Coordinates of C-alpha atoms in Angstrom, one line a residue:
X1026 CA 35.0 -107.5 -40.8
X1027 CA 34.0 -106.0 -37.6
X1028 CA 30.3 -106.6 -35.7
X1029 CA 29.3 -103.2 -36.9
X1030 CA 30.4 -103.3 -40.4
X1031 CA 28.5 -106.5 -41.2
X1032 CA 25.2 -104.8 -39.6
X1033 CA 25.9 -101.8 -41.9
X1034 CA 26.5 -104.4 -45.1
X1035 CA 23.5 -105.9 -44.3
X1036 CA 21.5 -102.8 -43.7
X1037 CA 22.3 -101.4 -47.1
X1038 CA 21.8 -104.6 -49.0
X1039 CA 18.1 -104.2 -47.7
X1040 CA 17.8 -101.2 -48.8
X1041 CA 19.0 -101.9 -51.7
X1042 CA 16.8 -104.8 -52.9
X1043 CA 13.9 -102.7 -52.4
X1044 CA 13.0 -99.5 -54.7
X1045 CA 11.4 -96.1 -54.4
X1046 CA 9.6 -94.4 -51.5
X1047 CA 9.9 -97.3 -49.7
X1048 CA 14.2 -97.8 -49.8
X1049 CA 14.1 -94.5 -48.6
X1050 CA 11.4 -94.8 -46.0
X1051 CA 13.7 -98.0 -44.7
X1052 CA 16.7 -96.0 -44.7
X1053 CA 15.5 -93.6 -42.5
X1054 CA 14.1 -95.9 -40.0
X1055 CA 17.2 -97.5 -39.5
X1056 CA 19.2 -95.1 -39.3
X1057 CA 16.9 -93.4 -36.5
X1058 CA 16.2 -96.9 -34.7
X1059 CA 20.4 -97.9 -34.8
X1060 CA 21.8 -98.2 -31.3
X1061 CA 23.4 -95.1 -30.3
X1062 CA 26.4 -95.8 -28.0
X1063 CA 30.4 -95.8 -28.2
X1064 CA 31.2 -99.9 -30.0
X1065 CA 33.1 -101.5 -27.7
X1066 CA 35.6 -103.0 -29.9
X1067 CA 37.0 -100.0 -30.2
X1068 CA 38.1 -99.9 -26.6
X1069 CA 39.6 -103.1 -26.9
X1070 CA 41.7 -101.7 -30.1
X1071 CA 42.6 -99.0 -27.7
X1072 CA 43.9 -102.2 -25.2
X1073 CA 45.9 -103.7 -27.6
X1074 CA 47.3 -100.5 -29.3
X1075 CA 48.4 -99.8 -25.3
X1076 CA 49.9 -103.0 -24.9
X1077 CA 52.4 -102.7 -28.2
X1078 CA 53.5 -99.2 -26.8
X1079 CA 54.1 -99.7 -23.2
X1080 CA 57.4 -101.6 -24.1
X1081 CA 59.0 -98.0 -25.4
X1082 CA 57.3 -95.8 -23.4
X1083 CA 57.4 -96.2 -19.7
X1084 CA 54.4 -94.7 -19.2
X1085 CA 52.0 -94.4 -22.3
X1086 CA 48.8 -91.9 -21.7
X1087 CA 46.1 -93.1 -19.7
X1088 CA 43.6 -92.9 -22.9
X1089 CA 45.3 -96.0 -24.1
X1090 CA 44.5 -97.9 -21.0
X1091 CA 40.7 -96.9 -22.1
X1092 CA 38.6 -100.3 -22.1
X1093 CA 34.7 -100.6 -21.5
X1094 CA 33.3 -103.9 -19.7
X1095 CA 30.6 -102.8 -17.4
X1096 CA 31.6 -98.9 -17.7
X1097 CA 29.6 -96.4 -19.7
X1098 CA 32.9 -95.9 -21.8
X1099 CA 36.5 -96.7 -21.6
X1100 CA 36.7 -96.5 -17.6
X1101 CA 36.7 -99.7 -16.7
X1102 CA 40.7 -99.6 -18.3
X1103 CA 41.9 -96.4 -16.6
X1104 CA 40.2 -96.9 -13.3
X1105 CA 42.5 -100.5 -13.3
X1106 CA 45.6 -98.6 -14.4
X1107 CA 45.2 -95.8 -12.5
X1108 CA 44.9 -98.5 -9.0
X1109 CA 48.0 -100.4 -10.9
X1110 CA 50.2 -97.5 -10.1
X1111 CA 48.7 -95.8 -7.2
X1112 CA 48.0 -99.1 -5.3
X1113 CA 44.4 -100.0 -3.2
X1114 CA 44.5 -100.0 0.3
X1115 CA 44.3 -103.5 2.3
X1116 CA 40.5 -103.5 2.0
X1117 CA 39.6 -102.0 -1.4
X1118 CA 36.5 -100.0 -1.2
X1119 CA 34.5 -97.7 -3.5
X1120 CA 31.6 -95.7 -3.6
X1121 CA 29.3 -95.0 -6.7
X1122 CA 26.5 -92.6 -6.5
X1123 CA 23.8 -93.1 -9.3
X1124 CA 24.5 -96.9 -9.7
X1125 CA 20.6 -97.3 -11.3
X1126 CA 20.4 -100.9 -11.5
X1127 CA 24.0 -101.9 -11.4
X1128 CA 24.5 -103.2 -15.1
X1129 CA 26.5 -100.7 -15.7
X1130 CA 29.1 -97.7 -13.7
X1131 CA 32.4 -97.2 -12.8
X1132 CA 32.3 -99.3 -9.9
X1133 CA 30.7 -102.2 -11.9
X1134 CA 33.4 -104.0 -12.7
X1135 CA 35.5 -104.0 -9.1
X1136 CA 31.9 -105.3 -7.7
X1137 CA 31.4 -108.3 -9.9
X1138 CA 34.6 -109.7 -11.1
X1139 CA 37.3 -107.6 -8.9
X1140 CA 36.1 -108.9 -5.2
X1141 CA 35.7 -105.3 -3.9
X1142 CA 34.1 -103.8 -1.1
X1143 CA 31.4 -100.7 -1.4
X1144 CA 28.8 -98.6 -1.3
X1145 CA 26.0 -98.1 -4.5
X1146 CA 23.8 -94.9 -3.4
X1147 CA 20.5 -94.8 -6.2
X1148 CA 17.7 -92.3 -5.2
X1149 CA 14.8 -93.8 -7.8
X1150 CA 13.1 -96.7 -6.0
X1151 CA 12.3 -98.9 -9.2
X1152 CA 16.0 -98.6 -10.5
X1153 CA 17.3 -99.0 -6.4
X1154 CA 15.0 -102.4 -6.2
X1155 CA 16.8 -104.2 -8.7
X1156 CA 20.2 -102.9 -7.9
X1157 CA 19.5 -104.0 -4.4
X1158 CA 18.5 -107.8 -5.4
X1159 CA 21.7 -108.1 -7.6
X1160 CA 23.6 -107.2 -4.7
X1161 CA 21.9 -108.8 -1.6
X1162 CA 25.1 -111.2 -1.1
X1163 CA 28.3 -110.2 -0.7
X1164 CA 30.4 -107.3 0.8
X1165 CA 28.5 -104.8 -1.7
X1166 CA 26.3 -102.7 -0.1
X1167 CA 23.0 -101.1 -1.9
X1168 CA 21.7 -97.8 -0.1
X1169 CA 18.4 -95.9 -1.3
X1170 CA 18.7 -92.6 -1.1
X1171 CA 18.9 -88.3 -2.4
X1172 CA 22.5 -88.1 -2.2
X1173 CA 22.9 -84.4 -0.9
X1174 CA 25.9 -81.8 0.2
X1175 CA 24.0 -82.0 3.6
X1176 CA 24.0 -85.7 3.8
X1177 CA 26.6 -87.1 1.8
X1178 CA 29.4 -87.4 4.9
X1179 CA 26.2 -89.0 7.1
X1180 CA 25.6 -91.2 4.3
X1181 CA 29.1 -92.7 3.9
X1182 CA 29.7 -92.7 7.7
X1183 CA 26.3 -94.7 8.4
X1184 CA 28.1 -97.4 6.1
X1185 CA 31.2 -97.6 7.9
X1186 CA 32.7 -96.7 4.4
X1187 CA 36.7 -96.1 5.6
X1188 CA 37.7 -92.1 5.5
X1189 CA 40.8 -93.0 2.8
X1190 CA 38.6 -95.6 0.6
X1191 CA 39.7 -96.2 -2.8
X1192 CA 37.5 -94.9 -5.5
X1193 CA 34.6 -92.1 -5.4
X1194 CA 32.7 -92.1 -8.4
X1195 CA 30.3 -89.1 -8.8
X1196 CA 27.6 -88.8 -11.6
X1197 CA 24.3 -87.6 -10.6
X1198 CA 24.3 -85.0 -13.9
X1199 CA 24.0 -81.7 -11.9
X1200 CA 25.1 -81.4 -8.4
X1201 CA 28.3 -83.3 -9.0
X1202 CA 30.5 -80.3 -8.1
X1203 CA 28.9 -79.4 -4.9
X1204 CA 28.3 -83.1 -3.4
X1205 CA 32.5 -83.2 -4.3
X1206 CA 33.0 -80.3 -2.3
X1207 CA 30.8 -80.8 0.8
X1208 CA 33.1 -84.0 1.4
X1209 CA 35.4 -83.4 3.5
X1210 CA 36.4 -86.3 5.9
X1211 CA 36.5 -88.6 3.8
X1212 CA 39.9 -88.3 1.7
X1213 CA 39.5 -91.4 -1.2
X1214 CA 42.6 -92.2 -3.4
X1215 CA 40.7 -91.8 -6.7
X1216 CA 37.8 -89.5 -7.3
X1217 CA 36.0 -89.9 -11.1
X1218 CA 33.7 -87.1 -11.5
X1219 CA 31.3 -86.0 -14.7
X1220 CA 31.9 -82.4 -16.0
X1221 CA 30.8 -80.5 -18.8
X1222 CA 33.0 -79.9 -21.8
X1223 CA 30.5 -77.3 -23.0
X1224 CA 30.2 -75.2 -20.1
X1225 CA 31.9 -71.7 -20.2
X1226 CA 35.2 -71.9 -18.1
X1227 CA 35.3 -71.9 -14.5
X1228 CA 31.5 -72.0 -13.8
X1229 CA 29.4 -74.6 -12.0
X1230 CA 24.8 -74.6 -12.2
X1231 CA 23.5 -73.5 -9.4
X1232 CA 23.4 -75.9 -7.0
X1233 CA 19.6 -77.6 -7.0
X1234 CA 19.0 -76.5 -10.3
X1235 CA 16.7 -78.4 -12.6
X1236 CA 18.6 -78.8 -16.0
X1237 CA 16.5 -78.2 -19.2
X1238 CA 16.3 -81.7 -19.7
X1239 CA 18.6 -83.4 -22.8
X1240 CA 20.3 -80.2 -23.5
X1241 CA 23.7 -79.3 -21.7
X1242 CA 22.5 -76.9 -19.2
X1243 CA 24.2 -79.2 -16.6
X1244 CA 26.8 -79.7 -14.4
X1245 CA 30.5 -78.1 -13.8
X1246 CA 33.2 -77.3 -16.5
X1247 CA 36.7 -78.8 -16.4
X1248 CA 38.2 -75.3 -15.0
X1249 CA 36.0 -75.9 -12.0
X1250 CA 36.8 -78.9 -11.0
X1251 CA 40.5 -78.4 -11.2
X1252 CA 40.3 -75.4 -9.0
X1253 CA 37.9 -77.4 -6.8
X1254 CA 40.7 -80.7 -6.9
X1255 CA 43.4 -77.8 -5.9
X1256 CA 42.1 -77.0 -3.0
X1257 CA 40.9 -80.4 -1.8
X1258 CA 44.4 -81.8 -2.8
X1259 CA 43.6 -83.6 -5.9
X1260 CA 45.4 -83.3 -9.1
X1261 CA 43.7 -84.0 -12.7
X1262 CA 45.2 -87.4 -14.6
X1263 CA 42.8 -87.7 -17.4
X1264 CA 39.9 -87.1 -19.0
X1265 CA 38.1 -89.6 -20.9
X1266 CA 38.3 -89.0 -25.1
X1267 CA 34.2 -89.0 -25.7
X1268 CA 34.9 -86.0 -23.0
X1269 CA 32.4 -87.4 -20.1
X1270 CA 34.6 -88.3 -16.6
X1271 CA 37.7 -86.4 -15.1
X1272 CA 39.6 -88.5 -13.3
X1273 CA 41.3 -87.0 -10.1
X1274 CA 44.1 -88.6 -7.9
X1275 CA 45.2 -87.4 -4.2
X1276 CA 48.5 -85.7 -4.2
X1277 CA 50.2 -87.7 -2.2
X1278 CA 49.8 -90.6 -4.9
X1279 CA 50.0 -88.5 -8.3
X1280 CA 54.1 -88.4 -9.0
X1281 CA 53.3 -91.3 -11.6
X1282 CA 50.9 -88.6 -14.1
X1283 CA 52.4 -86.3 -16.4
X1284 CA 49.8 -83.7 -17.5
X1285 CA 46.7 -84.7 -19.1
X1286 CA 44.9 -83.8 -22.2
X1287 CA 41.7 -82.0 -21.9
X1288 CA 39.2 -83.5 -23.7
X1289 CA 36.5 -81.5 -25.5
X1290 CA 32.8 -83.1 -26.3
X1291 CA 32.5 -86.1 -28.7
X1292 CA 29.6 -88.6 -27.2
X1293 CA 29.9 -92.1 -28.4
X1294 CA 33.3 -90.7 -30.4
X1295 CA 30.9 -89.1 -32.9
X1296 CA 31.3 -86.3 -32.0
X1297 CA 28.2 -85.7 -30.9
X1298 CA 27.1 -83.7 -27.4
X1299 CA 23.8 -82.3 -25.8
X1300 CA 21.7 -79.3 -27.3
X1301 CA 22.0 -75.7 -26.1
X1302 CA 18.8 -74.9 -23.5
X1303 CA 16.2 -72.7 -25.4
X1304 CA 16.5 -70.8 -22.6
X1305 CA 20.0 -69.2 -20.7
X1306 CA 21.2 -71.0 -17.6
X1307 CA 21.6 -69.9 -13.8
X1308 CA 25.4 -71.0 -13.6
X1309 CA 28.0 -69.3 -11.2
X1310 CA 31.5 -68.4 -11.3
X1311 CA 34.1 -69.9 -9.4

């Protein structure tokens, strides 16, 4: 029996031994005090269930290379098997804007167990101090600062990061879109961006825009970022099933993707997402 089946035994033989109001007060509270996130066995079901496929297909969907370790969901397994057939440079190198305190991202993993080189940009100075003592050794760097369309090519350059680095991982839940787009001499093999699988097709929030906070007045739609990919020279290889990260590889490396399935919301694969704003959003079309 798995981790979370036992828990949810156990949780309803409490319940159970105890009668009236009370079994139902208890109910409630655990239900409403339960962890919320995506179980991580299921990515590593999602590993093996890859592993007995690949032998008759030559080259299974990128969903069944989803494994978590340090990402937020099943990145950590398609960032390694998209770098599997693309290939790194001689000095691999990412950059991750939004690291917080670096326990977890999609850089994470090539930090602490992969030997990697790269940049972690985190604006908020109590989640920047600690991300900055994990990482005072080494060939990671830790930077504090507002990642911006006006800085973000200043930023990069000021850290010698190399123009064609590996991986750029964007999530900064809003401006996303428009720190993507204002990069332009820098060319990275692998670009993993946040979008919104609720947003109407082909529009973006205004750039600077405050999102009503916990609802899904946020960010840039899948449409958008394709036609924003076109034009920078990027195709789209996947998107993540809970319907979070697009995952975007230079053209000049992308013969070994077939096209990708779009995937719609479903947070911690319950199909769960954010709230609609009480109030209707500035968004633009593009």
């Amino acid at each position: 029996m798995s981790r979370s089946g036992r828990a949810k035994d156990q949780a309803h033989a409490l319940v159970h031994r105890l009668s009236g109001p009370v079994a139902a007060r208890t109910a409630q509270e655990i239900h409403q005090t339960a962890p919320v996130e995506t179980p991580r066995d299921y990515f590593l079901a999602l590993a093996e269930y890859q592993r007995r496929r690949t032998h008759a297909i030559a080259h299974a969907e990128l969903a069944a290379h989803e494994l978590r370790v340090s990402s937020q969901n099943g990145e950590d397994g398609v960032i390694q098997e998209i770098f599997r057939r693309i290939g790194t440079g001689e000095r691999p190198f990412f950059v991750e804007f939004g690291g917080e305190i670096g326990s977890e991202g999609n850089a994470v993993l090539l930090a602490d167990a992969a030997g990697w080189e790269g940049l972690f940009l985190e604006a908020d100075p109590s989640f920047f101090g600690r991300l900055a003592r994990k990482y005072r050794h080494g060939p990671v760097q830790t930077r504090q600062a507002l990642v911006s369309p006006s800085n973000i090519e200043q930023l990069l350059e000021e850290a010698g990061v190399p123009h064609d680095f590996d991986l750029l991982s964007i999530d900064i839940d809003g401006d996303d879109y428009w720190i993507w787009k204002a990069l332009e001499a820098f060319r990275p093999r692998l670009v993993v961006i946040e979008y919104n699988a609720e947003r109407a097709a082909n529009t973006v929030q205004v750039f600077g825009h405050r999102s009503a906070q916990h609802t899904n007045d946020f960010g840039a739609s899948i449409e958008a970022l394709v036609g924003l990919g076109t034009e920078k020279g990027y195709r789209l290889v996947h998107t993540e099933i809970v319907g979070l990260n697009a995952f975007f590889v230079r053209d000049d490396l992308a013969a070994e993707f077939g096209a990708p399935r779009i995937a719609g919301t479903n947070f911690y694969l319950r199909a769960q997402g954010h709230p609609e704003p009480a109030l209707a959003r500035p968004e633009l079309s593009v």
